[in-house]
Amino acid sequence: MTAALLSIDRLSGGFLGADGGIAPVLDAVSYDLMPGQLTAVVGETGSGKSLTALSVLGIQPPAFRRTGGRILFGGRDLLSLDAAAMRTIRGARISIVFQDARAAMNPVFTVGRQMADVFRLHHGGSARHAMDRAIEALGRVRIPEPERRARQYPHEFSGGMAQRAMIALAALICQPSLLILDEPTTGLDVTIQADIMTLIVELCRDQGLTACLITHDLGVVAETCDAVVVMHAGRVVETGSTEQIFTAPAEPYTRRLLAASQLGEPV
Ligand SMILES: Nc1ncnc2c1ncn2[C@@H]1O[C@H](COP(=O)(O)OP(=O)(O)O)[C@@H](O)[C@H]1O
Ligand SMILES: [Mg+2]
C-alpha cells in the first residue's frame, strides 16, 4: 500500500456564532490524496469543500473553529504546527489556485514581478534569474508573448489569462508537492474553461504533482481524475476511484449527483 501524501482525518468544525456556540459545518471529513494522483472533490455548493481545503493551508476564515480531527502531511499534523512552521509549508510544499486570480494578485505590481518575487522567496537567486523563470512559466501555460505580458499589471490580463498566470505561479514557480485547485475555472467564459482545465491536467501530469481539484464539472472529472471524493452537507458521502464512482456509485447521493449532471449510470 502506498502511503497518502495528505490525509484528512475526521476533520470537524464550525462557525462561532454571536451566542458563543459553534454551528457545525464540517462533520468528521476524511479523505486521502495519493501521491501523483489527481483527486476530485465534488458536491453541491455549501458542502464544505472549500473550508476543508482552506484548513489544509491554515487559511480558513477567522470565525471557523476546529472541533476535532487531524490533517497529516508527510507524517506531521498540519493543524498542530505554529504559524512559522506553517509558512514554510504554504506555497513551498502545498499551493492553491483560487477561483478569481485577478483578485488574488497584487494590483500594484506587474504579474512578472509578483511571480519573480515568489520564485526568489522559495528558491533564492538573482532578480534577473527569477524574472526569467517567471517569463518561462508564463510561456509554459501558453500565454502568448510572455516577456511583454510579464511587464503588465493584473488588470491588463483577461480572467482566463490571469488564471493561467496563477496556475503558473502555483504549479511552476512554487514547485509544490501538492496543488489544490478550488473551482479554478468557475466564473470564466465557458469557451475557455475546457482549455484551462486541460492545461491544469497536463501540468499536474508533467510535474508529477499530487493535486486536489474541487470542481462542479463532472465531465472533466470523469475524463481526467484518478479518484473522487463526494461531499454533502459537511460530510464525505463516498470516496473511490473515478471508475468506481462513475460506474458503480454506492451511495444514493452520488447517484443523484451523477444523474443531475447526466453522467454515469441512470438511477
Ligand atoms: N466565513 C463564513 N462564515 C460563516 N459560514 C461560512 C463561512 N464560510 C463558509 N461558511 C459556511 O460553511 C459551509 C461550507 O462552505 P464551503 O466550504 O465554502 O462550501 P463549498 O466550498 O462546498 O461550496 C457553508 O454552509 C457556508 O455557508
Ligand atoms: Mg467552495
Coordinates of C-alpha atoms and ligand atoms in Angstrom, one line a residue:
M1 CA 0.0 0.0 0.0
T2 CA 1.3 3.4 -0.9
A3 CA 1.0 6.0 1.8
A4 CA -1.1 9.0 1.2
L5 CA 0.7 12.3 0.7
L6 CA -2.1 14.1 2.6
S7 CA -4.6 12.6 4.9
I8 CA -7.5 14.5 6.2
D9 CA -8.6 12.6 9.3
R10 CA -12.1 13.2 10.8
L11 CA -11.8 17.0 10.5
S12 CA -14.8 18.7 12.2
G13 CA -15.6 22.2 13.0
G14 CA -18.0 25.1 12.5
F15 CA -18.5 28.8 12.8
L16 CA -18.6 30.7 16.0
G17 CA -22.0 32.3 16.4
A18 CA -22.9 35.5 18.2
D19 CA -24.2 33.4 21.1
G20 CA -20.7 31.8 21.6
G21 CA -21.9 28.5 20.2
I22 CA -20.4 26.7 17.2
A23 CA -22.7 26.0 14.3
P24 CA -21.2 22.7 12.8
V25 CA -20.2 22.8 9.2
L26 CA -17.6 20.0 8.8
D27 CA -18.6 16.6 10.2
A28 CA -15.6 14.2 10.5
V29 CA -14.4 14.9 7.0
S30 CA -11.8 12.2 6.0
Y31 CA -10.1 11.7 2.7
D32 CA -6.6 10.9 1.4
L33 CA -4.7 12.3 -1.5
M34 CA -2.4 9.7 -3.0
P35 CA 0.9 10.7 -4.4
G36 CA 0.9 11.6 -8.1
Q37 CA -2.8 11.3 -8.3
L38 CA -5.4 13.8 -9.3
T39 CA -8.3 13.6 -6.8
A40 CA -11.5 15.4 -7.5
V41 CA -13.7 16.8 -4.7
V42 CA -17.3 17.2 -5.8
G43 CA -20.6 18.1 -4.2
E44 CA -23.1 20.9 -4.2
T45 CA -22.3 24.4 -3.0
G46 CA -22.0 24.7 0.7
S47 CA -21.0 21.1 1.3
G48 CA -17.7 22.1 2.9
K49 CA -15.3 21.5 0.0
S50 CA -13.5 24.9 0.3
L51 CA -13.4 25.0 4.1
T52 CA -11.7 21.6 4.1
A53 CA -9.2 22.8 1.5
L54 CA -8.5 26.1 3.3
S55 CA -8.0 24.2 6.6
V56 CA -5.1 22.3 4.9
L57 CA -3.3 25.5 4.3
G58 CA -4.3 27.1 7.6
I59 CA -6.2 29.9 5.9
Q60 CA -9.8 29.2 6.9
P61 CA -11.9 32.2 7.9
P62 CA -11.2 33.5 11.4
A63 CA -14.6 32.6 12.8
F64 CA -14.1 28.9 11.9
R65 CA -13.3 26.7 14.9
R66 CA -12.0 23.2 14.5
T67 CA -13.6 20.9 17.0
G68 CA -11.6 17.8 16.1
G69 CA -9.5 15.9 13.6
R70 CA -6.1 16.0 12.0
I71 CA -4.5 16.8 8.7
L72 CA -1.4 14.6 8.2
F73 CA 1.2 15.7 5.6
G74 CA 4.4 13.9 5.5
G75 CA 3.7 12.3 8.8
R76 CA 3.0 15.7 10.6
D77 CA -0.3 17.1 11.7
L78 CA -0.6 20.4 9.9
L79 CA -3.1 21.6 12.5
S80 CA -0.6 21.3 15.3
L81 CA 2.1 23.5 13.5
D82 CA 2.7 27.1 14.6
A83 CA 2.5 30.0 12.2
A84 CA 6.2 30.0 11.4
A85 CA 6.2 26.2 10.6
M86 CA 3.1 26.6 8.5
R87 CA 4.7 29.4 6.4
T88 CA 7.4 27.0 5.4
I89 CA 4.8 24.6 4.1
R90 CA 2.4 27.1 2.4
G91 CA 3.4 27.8 -1.1
A92 CA 6.6 25.8 -1.0
R93 CA 5.1 22.4 -0.3
I94 CA 1.3 23.0 -0.8
S95 CA 0.0 25.7 -3.0
I96 CA -3.5 26.7 -4.0
V97 CA -5.3 28.2 -7.0
F98 CA -8.5 30.1 -6.3
Q99 CA -11.4 31.0 -8.5
D100 CA -10.7 34.6 -9.0
A101 CA -7.0 35.0 -9.9
R102 CA -7.1 38.7 -10.5
A103 CA -8.5 39.3 -7.1
A104 CA -5.7 37.1 -5.6
M105 CA -2.9 39.2 -7.3
N106 CA -1.5 42.4 -6.0
P107 CA -2.8 45.2 -8.3
V108 CA 0.3 47.5 -7.8
F109 CA 3.0 45.1 -9.1
T110 CA 3.4 43.6 -12.5
V111 CA 2.5 40.0 -13.0
G112 CA 6.1 39.1 -13.8
R113 CA 7.4 40.9 -10.7
Q114 CA 4.9 39.1 -8.4
M115 CA 5.9 35.7 -9.8
A116 CA 9.6 36.6 -9.6
D117 CA 9.3 37.7 -6.0
V118 CA 7.6 34.4 -5.1
F119 CA 10.3 32.5 -7.0
R120 CA 13.1 34.2 -5.0
L121 CA 11.3 33.7 -1.7
H122 CA 11.2 29.9 -2.3
H123 CA 14.4 29.4 -4.3
G124 CA 16.6 32.4 -3.9
G125 CA 18.9 33.6 -6.7
S126 CA 19.1 36.9 -8.6
A127 CA 16.2 39.1 -9.6
R128 CA 17.1 38.6 -13.3
H129 CA 17.1 34.8 -12.9
A130 CA 13.8 34.9 -11.1
M131 CA 12.2 37.1 -13.8
D132 CA 13.5 34.7 -16.5
R133 CA 11.8 31.8 -14.6
A134 CA 8.6 33.9 -14.4
I135 CA 8.6 34.5 -18.1
E136 CA 9.4 30.9 -18.8
A137 CA 6.5 29.8 -16.6
L138 CA 4.1 32.2 -18.4
G139 CA 5.1 30.7 -21.7
R140 CA 4.6 27.2 -20.4
V141 CA 1.0 27.9 -19.5
R142 CA 0.7 29.1 -23.1
I143 CA 0.4 32.8 -22.5
P144 CA 1.4 34.5 -25.8
E145 CA 4.3 37.0 -25.7
P146 CA 5.2 36.1 -22.1
E147 CA 8.0 38.6 -22.0
R148 CA 5.6 41.5 -22.7
R149 CA 2.9 40.0 -20.5
A150 CA 5.2 39.8 -17.6
R151 CA 5.5 43.6 -17.6
Q152 CA 1.8 44.1 -17.4
Y153 CA -0.4 44.6 -14.3
P154 CA -3.1 42.1 -13.3
H155 CA -5.9 44.5 -14.5
E156 CA -4.4 44.2 -18.0
F157 CA -5.0 40.4 -18.0
S158 CA -8.3 38.9 -19.0
G159 CA -9.8 36.5 -16.5
G160 CA -8.6 33.5 -18.4
M161 CA -5.0 34.8 -18.8
A162 CA -4.9 35.7 -15.1
Q163 CA -6.0 32.2 -14.2
R164 CA -3.2 30.8 -16.4
A165 CA -0.7 33.1 -14.7
M166 CA -2.0 31.9 -11.3
I167 CA -1.6 28.3 -12.3
A168 CA 1.9 29.0 -13.5
L169 CA 2.7 30.6 -10.1
A170 CA 1.2 27.9 -8.0
A171 CA 2.5 24.9 -10.0
L172 CA 5.7 26.0 -11.7
I173 CA 7.1 28.9 -9.6
C174 CA 6.3 27.4 -6.2
Q175 CA 7.0 23.8 -7.3
P176 CA 4.9 22.3 -4.5
S177 CA 4.3 18.6 -4.0
L178 CA 0.6 19.2 -3.5
L179 CA -1.5 21.6 -5.6
I180 CA -5.1 22.4 -4.5
L181 CA -7.4 24.0 -7.1
D182 CA -10.6 25.4 -5.8
E183 CA -13.0 25.7 -8.7
P184 CA -10.3 27.1 -10.9
T185 CA -12.5 27.7 -13.9
T186 CA -15.7 28.9 -12.2
G187 CA -16.6 32.4 -13.4
L188 CA -14.6 32.2 -16.6
D189 CA -16.1 32.2 -20.1
V190 CA -17.3 28.7 -20.9
T191 CA -15.4 28.6 -24.1
I192 CA -12.0 28.9 -22.3
Q193 CA -12.9 26.7 -19.3
A194 CA -12.0 23.5 -21.1
D195 CA -8.7 24.9 -22.3
I196 CA -7.7 25.9 -18.7
M197 CA -8.8 22.5 -17.3
T198 CA -6.7 20.7 -20.0
L199 CA -3.7 22.9 -19.1
I200 CA -4.1 22.0 -15.4
V201 CA -4.3 18.3 -16.0
E202 CA -1.2 18.5 -18.4
L203 CA 0.8 20.4 -15.9
C204 CA -0.1 18.1 -13.0
R205 CA 0.9 15.0 -15.1
D206 CA 4.1 16.6 -16.4
Q207 CA 5.3 17.7 -13.0
G208 CA 4.1 14.5 -11.2
L209 CA 2.1 16.7 -8.9
T210 CA -0.4 15.4 -6.4
A211 CA -3.5 17.5 -6.9
C212 CA -6.8 18.1 -5.4
L213 CA -9.3 19.5 -7.8
I214 CA -12.5 21.0 -6.4
T215 CA -14.9 21.3 -9.3
H216 CA -18.5 21.2 -10.4
D217 CA -17.5 19.8 -13.8
L218 CA -18.2 16.1 -13.5
G219 CA -17.4 15.7 -17.2
V220 CA -13.9 16.8 -16.6
V221 CA -13.6 14.6 -13.5
A222 CA -14.7 11.5 -15.4
E223 CA -12.2 12.2 -18.1
T224 CA -9.2 13.3 -16.1
C225 CA -9.2 12.4 -12.4
D226 CA -7.9 9.3 -10.7
A227 CA -10.0 9.4 -7.6
V228 CA -13.2 11.1 -6.5
V229 CA -14.4 12.4 -3.1
V230 CA -18.1 13.2 -2.9
M231 CA -19.1 15.6 -0.2
H232 CA -22.6 16.6 1.0
A233 CA -23.6 18.8 3.9
G234 CA -20.2 18.8 5.6
R235 CA -19.6 15.1 5.3
V236 CA -17.8 12.8 2.9
V237 CA -20.5 10.7 1.4
E238 CA -18.3 8.4 -0.7
T239 CA -14.8 8.1 -2.0
G240 CA -13.4 5.8 -4.7
S241 CA -11.6 5.5 -8.0
T242 CA -13.1 7.6 -10.8
E243 CA -14.2 4.4 -12.4
Q244 CA -15.9 3.1 -9.3
I245 CA -17.7 6.4 -8.6
F246 CA -18.9 6.8 -12.2
T247 CA -19.8 3.2 -13.0
A248 CA -20.8 1.7 -9.6
P249 CA -21.6 4.6 -7.2
A250 CA -22.6 3.0 -3.8
E251 CA -24.5 6.0 -2.3
P252 CA -27.9 7.4 -3.4
Y253 CA -26.5 10.9 -3.1
T254 CA -23.7 10.1 -5.6
R255 CA -26.2 8.6 -8.0
R256 CA -28.4 11.7 -7.8
L257 CA -25.3 14.0 -8.4
L258 CA -24.4 11.9 -11.5
A259 CA -27.9 11.9 -12.7
A260 CA -28.2 15.7 -12.3
S261 CA -25.1 16.1 -14.5
Q262 CA -26.4 13.4 -16.9
L263 CA -23.2 11.3 -16.4
G264 CA -22.8 7.8 -15.1
E265 CA -25.4 5.1 -15.0
P266 CA -29.0 6.1 -14.9
V267 CA -30.6 5.8 -11.5
Ligands
LIG1 N1 -16.9 32.9 6.7 C1 -18.0 32.1 6.9 N2 -18.9 32.4 7.9 C2 -19.9 31.6 8.2 N3 -20.2 30.5 7.5 C3 -19.4 30.2 6.4 C4 -18.3 31.0 6.1 N4 -17.7 30.4 5.0 C5 -18.4 29.3 4.7 N5 -19.4 29.2 5.5 C6 -20.4 28.1 5.5 O1 -19.8 26.8 5.6 C7 -20.4 25.9 4.8 C8 -19.4 25.3 3.8 O2 -18.8 26.2 3.0 P1 -17.8 25.9 1.9 O3 -16.7 25.1 2.4 O4 -17.4 27.2 1.3 O5 -18.6 25.1 0.8 P2 -18.3 24.7 -0.7 O6 -16.9 25.1 -1.0 O7 -18.5 23.2 -0.7 O8 -19.3 25.4 -1.5 C9 -21.5 26.6 4.0 O9 -22.7 26.3 4.6 C10 -21.2 28.1 4.2 O10 -22.3 28.8 4.3
MG2 MG -16.2 26.4 -2.4

